[in-house]
Tab-separated table of C-alpha atoms in Angstrom:
chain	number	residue	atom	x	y	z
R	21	UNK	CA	0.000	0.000	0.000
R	22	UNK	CA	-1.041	2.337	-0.998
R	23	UNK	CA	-2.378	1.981	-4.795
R	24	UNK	CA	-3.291	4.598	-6.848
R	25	UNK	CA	-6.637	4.841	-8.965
R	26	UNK	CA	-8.492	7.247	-11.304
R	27	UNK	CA	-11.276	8.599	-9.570
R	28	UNK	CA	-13.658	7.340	-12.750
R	29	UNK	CA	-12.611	4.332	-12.812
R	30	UNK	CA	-12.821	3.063	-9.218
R	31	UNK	CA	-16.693	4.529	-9.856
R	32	UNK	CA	-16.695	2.165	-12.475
R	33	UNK	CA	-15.840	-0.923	-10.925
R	34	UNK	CA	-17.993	0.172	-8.081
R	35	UNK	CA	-20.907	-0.091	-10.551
R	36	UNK	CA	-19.793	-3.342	-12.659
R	37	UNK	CA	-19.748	-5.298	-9.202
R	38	UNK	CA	-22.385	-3.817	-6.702
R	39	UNK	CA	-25.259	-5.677	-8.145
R	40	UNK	CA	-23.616	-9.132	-7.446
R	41	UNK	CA	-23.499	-8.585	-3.813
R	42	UNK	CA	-24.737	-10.849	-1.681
R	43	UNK	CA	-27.430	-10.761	1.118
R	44	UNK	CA	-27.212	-9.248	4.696
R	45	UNK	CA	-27.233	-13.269	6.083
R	46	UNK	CA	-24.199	-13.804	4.576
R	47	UNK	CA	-21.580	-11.232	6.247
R	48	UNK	CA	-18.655	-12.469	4.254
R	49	UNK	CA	-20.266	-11.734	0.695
R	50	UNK	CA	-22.422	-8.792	1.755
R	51	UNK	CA	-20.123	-5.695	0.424
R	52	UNK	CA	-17.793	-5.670	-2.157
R	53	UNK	CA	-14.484	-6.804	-1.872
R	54	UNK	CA	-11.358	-5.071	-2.850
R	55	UNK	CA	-7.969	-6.291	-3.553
R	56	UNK	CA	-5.028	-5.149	-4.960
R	57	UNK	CA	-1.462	-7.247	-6.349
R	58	UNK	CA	1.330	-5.727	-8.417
R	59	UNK	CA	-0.602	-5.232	-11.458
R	60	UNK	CA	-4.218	-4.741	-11.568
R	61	UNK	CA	-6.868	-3.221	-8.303
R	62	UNK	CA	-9.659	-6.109	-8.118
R	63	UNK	CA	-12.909	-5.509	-7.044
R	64	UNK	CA	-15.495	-8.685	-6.534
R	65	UNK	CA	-19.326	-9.188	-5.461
R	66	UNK	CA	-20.868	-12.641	-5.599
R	67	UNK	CA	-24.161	-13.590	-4.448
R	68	UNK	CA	-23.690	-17.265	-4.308
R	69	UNK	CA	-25.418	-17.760	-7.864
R	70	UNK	CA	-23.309	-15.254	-9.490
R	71	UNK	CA	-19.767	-13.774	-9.802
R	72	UNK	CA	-18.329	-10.493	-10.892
R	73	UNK	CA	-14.689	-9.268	-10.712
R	74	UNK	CA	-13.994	-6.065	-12.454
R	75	UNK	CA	-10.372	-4.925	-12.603
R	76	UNK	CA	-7.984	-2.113	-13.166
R	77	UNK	CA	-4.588	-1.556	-14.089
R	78	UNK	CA	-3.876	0.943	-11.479
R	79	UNK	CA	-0.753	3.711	-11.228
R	80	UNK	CA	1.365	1.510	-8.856
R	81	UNK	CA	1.561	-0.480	-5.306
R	82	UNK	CA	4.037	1.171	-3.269
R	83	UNK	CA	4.061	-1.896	-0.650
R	84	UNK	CA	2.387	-5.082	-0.258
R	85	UNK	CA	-0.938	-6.559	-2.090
R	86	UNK	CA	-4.086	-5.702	0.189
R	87	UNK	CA	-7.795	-7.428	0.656
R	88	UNK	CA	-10.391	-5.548	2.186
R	89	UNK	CA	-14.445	-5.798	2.719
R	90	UNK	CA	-16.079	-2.709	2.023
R	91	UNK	CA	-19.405	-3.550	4.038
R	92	UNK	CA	-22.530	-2.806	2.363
R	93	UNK	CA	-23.580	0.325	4.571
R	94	UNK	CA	-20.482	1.886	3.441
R	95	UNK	CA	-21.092	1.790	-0.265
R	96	UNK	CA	-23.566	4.260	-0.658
R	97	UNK	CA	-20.719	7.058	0.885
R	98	UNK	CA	-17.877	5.858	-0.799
R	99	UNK	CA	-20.340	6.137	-3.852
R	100	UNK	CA	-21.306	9.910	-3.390
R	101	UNK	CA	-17.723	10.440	-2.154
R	102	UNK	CA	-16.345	9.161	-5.417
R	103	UNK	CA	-18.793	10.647	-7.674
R	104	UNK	CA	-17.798	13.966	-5.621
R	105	UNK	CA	-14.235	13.636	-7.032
R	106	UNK	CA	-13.260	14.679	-10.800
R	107	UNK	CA	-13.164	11.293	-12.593
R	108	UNK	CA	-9.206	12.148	-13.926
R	109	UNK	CA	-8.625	12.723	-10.298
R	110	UNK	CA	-6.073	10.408	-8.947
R	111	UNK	CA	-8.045	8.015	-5.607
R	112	UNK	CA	-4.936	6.413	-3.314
R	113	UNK	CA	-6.107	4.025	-1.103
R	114	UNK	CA	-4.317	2.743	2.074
R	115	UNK	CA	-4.837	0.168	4.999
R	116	UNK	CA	-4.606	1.584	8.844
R	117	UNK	CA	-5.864	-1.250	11.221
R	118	UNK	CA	-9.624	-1.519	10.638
R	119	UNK	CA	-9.819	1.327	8.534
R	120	UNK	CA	-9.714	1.582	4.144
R	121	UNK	CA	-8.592	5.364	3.973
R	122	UNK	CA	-9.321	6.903	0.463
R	123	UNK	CA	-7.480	10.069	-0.400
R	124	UNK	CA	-8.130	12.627	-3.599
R	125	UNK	CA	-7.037	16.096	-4.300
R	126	UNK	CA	-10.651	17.166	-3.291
R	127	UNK	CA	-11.294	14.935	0.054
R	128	UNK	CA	-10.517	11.965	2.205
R	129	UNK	CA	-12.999	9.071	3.342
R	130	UNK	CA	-11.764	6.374	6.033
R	131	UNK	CA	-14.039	3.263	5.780
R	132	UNK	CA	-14.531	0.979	8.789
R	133	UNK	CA	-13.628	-2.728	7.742
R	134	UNK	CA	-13.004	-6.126	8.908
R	135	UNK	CA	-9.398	-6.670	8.639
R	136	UNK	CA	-8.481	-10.590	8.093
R	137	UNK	CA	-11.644	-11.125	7.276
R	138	UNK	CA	-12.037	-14.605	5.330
R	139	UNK	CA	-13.484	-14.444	1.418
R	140	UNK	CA	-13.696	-17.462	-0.379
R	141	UNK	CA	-11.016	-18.400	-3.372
R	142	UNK	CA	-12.155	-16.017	-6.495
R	143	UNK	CA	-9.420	-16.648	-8.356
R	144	UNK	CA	-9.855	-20.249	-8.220
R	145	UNK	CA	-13.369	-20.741	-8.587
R	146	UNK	CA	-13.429	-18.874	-11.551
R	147	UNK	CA	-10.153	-20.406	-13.184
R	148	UNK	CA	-11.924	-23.772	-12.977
R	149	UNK	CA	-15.140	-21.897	-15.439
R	150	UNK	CA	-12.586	-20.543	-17.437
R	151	UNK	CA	-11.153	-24.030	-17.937
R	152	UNK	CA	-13.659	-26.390	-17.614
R	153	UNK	CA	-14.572	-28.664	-20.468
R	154	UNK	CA	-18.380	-28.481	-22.891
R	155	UNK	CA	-17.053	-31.029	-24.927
R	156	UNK	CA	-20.044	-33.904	-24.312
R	157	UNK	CA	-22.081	-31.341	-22.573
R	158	UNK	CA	-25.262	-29.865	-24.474
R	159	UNK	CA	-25.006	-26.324	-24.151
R	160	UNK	CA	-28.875	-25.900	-23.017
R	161	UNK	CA	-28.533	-24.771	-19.455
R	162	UNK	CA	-31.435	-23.200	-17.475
R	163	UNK	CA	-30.546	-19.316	-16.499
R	164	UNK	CA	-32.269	-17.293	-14.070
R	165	UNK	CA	-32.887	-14.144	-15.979
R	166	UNK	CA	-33.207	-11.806	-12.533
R	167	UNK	CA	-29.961	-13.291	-11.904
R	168	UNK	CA	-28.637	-13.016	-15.449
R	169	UNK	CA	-29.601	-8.998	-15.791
R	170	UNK	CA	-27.262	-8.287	-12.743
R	171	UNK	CA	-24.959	-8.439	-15.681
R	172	UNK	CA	-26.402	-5.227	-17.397
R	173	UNK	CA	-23.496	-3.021	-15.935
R	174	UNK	CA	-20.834	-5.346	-16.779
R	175	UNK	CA	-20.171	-4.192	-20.504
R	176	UNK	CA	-21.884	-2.729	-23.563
R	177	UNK	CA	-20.939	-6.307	-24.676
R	178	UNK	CA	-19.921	-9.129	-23.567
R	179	UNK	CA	-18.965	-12.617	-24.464
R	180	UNK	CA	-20.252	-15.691	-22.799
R	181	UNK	CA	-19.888	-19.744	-22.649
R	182	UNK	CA	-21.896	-22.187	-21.410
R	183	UNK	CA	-22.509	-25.586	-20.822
R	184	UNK	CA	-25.137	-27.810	-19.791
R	185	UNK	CA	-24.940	-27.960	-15.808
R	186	UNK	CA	-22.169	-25.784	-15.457
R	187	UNK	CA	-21.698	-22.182	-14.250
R	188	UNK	CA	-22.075	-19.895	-17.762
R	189	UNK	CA	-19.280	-17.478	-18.116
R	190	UNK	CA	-19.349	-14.124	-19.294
R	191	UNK	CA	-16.235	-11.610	-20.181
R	192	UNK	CA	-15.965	-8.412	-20.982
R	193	UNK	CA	-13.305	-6.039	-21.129
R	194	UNK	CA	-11.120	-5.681	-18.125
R	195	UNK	CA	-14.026	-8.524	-16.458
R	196	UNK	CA	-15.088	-11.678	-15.761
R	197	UNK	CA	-18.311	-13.628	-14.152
R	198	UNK	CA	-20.186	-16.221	-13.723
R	199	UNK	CA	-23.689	-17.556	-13.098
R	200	UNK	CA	-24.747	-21.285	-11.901
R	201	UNK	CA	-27.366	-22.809	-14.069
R	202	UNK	CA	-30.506	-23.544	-11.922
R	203	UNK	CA	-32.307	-27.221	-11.631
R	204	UNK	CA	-35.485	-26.106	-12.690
R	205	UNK	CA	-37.407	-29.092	-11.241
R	206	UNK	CA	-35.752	-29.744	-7.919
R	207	UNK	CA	-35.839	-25.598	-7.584
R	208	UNK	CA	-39.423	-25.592	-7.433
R	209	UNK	CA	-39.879	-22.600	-9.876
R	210	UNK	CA	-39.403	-23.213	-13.817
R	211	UNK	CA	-40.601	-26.797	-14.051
R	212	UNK	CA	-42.429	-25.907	-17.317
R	213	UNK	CA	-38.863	-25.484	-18.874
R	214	UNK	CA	-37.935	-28.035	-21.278
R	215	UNK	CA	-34.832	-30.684	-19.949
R	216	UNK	CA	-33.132	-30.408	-23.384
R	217	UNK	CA	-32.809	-29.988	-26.955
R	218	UNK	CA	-34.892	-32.795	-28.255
R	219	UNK	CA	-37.962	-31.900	-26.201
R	220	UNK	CA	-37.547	-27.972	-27.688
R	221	UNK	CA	-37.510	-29.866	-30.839
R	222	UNK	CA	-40.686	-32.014	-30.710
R	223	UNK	CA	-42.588	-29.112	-29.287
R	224	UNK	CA	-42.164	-26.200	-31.438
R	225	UNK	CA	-41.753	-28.641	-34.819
R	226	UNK	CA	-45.454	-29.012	-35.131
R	227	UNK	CA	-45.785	-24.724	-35.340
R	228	UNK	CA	-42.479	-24.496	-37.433
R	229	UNK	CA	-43.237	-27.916	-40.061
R	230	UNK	CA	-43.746	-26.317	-43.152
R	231	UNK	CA	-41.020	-23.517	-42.925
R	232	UNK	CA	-37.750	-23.823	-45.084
R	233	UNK	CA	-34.546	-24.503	-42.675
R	234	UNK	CA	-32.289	-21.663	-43.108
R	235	UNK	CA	-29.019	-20.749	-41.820
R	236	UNK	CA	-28.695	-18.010	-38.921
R	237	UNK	CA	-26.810	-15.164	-39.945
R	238	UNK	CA	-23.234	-14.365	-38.883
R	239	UNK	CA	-24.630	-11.582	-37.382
R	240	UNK	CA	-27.457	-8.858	-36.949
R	241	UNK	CA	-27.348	-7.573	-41.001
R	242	UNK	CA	-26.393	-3.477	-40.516
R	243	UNK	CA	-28.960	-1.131	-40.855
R	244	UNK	CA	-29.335	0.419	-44.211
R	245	UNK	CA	-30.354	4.147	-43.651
R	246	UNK	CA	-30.082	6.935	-45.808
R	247	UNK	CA	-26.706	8.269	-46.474
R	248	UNK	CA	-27.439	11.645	-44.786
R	249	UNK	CA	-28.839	9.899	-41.613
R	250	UNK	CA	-25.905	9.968	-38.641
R	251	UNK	CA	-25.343	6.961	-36.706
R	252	UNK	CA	-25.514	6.378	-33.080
R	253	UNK	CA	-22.828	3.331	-33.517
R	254	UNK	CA	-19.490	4.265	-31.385
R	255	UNK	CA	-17.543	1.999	-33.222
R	256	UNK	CA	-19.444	2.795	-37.382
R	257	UNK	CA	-18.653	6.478	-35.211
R	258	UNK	CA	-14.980	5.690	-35.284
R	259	UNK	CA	-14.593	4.342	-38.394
R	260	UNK	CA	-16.085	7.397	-39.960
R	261	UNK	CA	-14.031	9.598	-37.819
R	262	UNK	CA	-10.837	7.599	-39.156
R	263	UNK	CA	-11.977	7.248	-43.158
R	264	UNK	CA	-11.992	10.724	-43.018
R	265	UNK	CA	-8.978	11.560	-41.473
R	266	UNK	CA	-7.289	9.838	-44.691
R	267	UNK	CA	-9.072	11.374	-46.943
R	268	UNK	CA	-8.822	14.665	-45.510
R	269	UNK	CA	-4.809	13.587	-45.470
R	270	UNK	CA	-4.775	12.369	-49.084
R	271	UNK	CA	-6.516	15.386	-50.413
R	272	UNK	CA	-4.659	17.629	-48.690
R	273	UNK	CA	-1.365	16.403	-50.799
R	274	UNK	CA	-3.303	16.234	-54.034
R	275	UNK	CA	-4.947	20.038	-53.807
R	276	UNK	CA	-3.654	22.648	-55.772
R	277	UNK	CA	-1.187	24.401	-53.782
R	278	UNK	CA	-2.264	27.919	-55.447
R	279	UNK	CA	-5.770	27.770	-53.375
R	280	UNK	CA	-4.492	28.103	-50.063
R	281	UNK	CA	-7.665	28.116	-48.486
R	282	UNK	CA	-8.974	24.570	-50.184
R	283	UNK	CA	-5.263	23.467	-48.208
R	284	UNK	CA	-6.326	25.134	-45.291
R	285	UNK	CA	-9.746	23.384	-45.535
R	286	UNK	CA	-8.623	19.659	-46.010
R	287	UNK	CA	-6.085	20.402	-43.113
R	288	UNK	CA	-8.572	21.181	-40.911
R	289	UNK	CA	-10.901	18.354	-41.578
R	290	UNK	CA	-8.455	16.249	-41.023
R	291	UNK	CA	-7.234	17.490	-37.437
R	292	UNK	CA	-10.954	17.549	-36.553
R	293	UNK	CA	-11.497	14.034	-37.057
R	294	UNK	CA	-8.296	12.759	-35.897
R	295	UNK	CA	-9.256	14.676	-32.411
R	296	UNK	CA	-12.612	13.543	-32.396
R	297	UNK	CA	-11.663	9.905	-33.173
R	298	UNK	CA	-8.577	9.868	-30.443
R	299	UNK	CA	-11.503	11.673	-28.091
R	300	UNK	CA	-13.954	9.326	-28.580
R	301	UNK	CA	-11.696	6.591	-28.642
R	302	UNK	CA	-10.443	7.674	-24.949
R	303	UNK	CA	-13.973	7.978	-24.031
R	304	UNK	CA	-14.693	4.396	-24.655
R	305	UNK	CA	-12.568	2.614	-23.149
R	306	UNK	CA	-13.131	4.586	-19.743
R	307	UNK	CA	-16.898	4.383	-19.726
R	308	UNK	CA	-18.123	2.616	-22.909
R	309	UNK	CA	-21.657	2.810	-21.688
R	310	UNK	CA	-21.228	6.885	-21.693
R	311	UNK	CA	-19.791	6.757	-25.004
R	312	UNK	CA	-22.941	5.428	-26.724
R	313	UNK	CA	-24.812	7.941	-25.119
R	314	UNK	CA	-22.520	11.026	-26.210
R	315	UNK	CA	-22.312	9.603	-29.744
R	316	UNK	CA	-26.015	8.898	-29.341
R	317	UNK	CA	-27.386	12.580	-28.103
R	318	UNK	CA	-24.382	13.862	-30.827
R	319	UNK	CA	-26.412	12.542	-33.573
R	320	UNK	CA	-29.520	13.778	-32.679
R	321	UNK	CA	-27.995	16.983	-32.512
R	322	UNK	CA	-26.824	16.993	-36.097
R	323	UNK	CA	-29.756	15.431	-37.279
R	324	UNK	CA	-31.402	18.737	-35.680
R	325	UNK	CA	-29.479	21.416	-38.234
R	326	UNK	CA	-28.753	23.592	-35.467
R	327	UNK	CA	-25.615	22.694	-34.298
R	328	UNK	CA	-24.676	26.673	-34.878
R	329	UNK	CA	-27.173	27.177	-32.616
R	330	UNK	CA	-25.851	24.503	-29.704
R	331	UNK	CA	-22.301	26.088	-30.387
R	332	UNK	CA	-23.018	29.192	-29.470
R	333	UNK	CA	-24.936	28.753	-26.278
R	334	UNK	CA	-22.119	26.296	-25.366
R	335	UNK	CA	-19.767	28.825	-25.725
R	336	UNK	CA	-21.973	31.529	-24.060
R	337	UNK	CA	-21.819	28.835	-20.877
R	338	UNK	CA	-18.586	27.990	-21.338
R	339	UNK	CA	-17.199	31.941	-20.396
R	340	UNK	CA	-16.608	32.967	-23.965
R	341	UNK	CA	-17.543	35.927	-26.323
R	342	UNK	CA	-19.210	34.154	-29.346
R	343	UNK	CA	-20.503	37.996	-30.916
R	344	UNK	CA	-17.114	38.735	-30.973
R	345	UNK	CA	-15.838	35.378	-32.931
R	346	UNK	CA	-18.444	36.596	-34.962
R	347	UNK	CA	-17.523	39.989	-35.697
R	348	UNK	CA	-13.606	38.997	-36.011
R	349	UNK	CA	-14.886	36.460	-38.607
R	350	UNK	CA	-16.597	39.310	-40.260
R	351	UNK	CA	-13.611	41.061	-40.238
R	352	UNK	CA	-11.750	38.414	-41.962
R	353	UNK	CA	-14.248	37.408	-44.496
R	354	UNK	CA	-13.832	41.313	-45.262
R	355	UNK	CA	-10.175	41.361	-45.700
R	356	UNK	CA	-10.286	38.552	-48.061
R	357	UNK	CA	-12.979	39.932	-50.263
R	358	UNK	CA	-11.146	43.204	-50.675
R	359	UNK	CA	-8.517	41.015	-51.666
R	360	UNK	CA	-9.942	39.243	-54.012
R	361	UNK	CA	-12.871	41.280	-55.059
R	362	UNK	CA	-13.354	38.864	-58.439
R	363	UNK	CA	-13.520	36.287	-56.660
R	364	UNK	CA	-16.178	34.589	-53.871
R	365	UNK	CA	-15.795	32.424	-51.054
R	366	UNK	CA	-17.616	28.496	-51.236
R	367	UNK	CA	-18.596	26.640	-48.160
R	368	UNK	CA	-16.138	23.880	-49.005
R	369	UNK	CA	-13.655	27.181	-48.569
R	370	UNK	CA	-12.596	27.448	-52.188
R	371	UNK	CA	-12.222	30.093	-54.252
R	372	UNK	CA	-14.729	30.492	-57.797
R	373	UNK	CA	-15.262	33.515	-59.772
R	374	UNK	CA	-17.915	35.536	-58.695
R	375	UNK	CA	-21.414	34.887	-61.482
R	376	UNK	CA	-22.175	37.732	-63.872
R	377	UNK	CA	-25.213	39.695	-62.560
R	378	UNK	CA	-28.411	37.758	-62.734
R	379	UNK	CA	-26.908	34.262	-62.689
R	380	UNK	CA	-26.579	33.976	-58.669
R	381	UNK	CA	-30.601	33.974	-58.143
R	382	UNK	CA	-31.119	31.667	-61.100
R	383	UNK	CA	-32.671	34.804	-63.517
């Protein structure tokens, strides 16, 4: 001790974990659990049906690795009190006896805890999922969906593995779980699930008989809107951001060197989207959930027209002068005109001779 955090992310793994806690009758498993070796901070919730361990590569362990309970009662304050904190703020947390003390540049929380207080083997129940064997195994396991949604904070996808019997994992990015299938007859709920596969099969054939087989797709086919439609997909987001920082680069290279403001123009596209891209790109992977809901309210936005409009109250709230960008942009446009005066600017920013009279209103 002590290990080092950003602020965000310990909020994060607060949130991937908390709904796997387990019930006040079972002290050991009712909090969430926190330990830290020399690579990653760890912190684990099971509820004796399911598992989740969310980790972090954290800044550095000056000291020894560290296991602490954070009781229940205490999560709601260390909640608020991280919240409370800027999420780039570095969190350092060290062990006093019977005590988790949390320390930011904007506060300090001490959390009463158990210390030697026994957990069960994480890491080894959850190496034998990762390893264990579906070969033989039907994968048709029964899955308590109340349990299964405690997953909803543990990605905006995830991967998962199951087998008949056996606990069903599920990964996602920087975490790992897992959920015990249920006996639906000797559990008393669920006994009109069917046992396996061949009773699905005799008792949906007679509404299916009739119906061509046909081959699932590789995946959900991507939705064809119209081209000037923006979408709401981080990653189609990203890819857009990055196509156009090449071509913005390529036609930079390839632009007449005598227009100066066409060069000016490609330049700038393609510094835009590179920012936006390495921006968004950041974004995601330290909250992807908040990414799809930036890129999300982003495209209703410019769906909207009236991003001018945004822009300027943003910079109104922001401290800045917008009326005067405007009137220095004024100022410019002036210059160049008297500069050029045969000549008009485009909104792609290039320069074409200015129509004889008549032609610009379509007379």
């Amino acid at each position: 001790m002590p290990v080092a955090i950003n602020a965000h992310q310990l909020g994060r793994m607060l949130s991937r974990t908390v709904g796997h806690m387990g019930s006040e009758f079972v002290e050991p498993l009712h909090g969430i659990r926190l330990e830290a070796d020399g690579t990653h901070l760890y912190a684990i919730a099971c509820d004796q049906y399911t598992i989740a361990v969310a980790r972090y590569r954290h800044h550095g362990l000056d000291g020894e690795p560290f296991a602490r309970t954070i009781p229940a009662k205490a999560l709601r304050s260390l909640r608020e009190w991280t919240d409370a904190q800027h999420g780039s703020d570095t969190v350092t947390l060290t062990t006093a006896e019977g005590r988790l003390r949390l320390s930011a540049p904007h506060g300090e929380l001490a959390i009463a805890v158990t210390d030697g207080q026994k957990f069960f083997d994480w890491r080894g129940m959850l190496h034998g999922v990762l390893l264990q064997d579906t070969d033989g195994s039907a994968p048709f396991p029964v899955l308590d969906t109340r349990f299964l949604s405690r997953f909803a904070d543990a990605d905006d996808k995830v991967r998962v593995r199951t087998a008949d019997g056996r606990a069903t994992l599920i990964v996602g990015e920087d975490f790992l779980g897992a959920q015990t299938p249920l006996r639906s007859r000797s559990e008393g709920f669920g006994v009109h699930l069917a046992e396996d596969v061949e009773q699905v099969i005799a008792d949906w054939t007679p509404t299916l008989t009739g119906a061509n087989p046909v081959a699932m797709p590789a995946g959900i086919p991507a939705e064809r809107r119209p081209h000037y439609e923006v979408t709401q997909d981080p990653a189609e987001t990203a890819r857009i951001l990055l196509r156009q920082t090449l071509r913005s680069s390529h036609d930079l290279f390839e632009e007449d060197r005598d227009s100066p403001a066409a060069v000016a123009s490609h330049a700038s596209a393609g510094v835009m989207a590179w920012s936006a891209y390495r921006f968004l790109d950041a974004l995601h992977i330290a909250d992807p959930k908040l990414a799809a809901e930036v890129v999300s309210a982003v495209a209703g936005e410019l769906e909207s027209g009236e991003i001018g409009e945004f822009a300027w109250d943003a910079a109104s709230a922001a401290g800045h002068d917008p009326e005067k960008w405007r009137e220095e942009d004024e100022a410019r446009w002036a210059r160049q005109r008297a500069a050029a005066p045969g000549k008009r600017a485009t909104a792609g920013g290039r320069q074409q001779a200015a129509p004889p009279a008549g032609e610009a209103d379509g007379s």
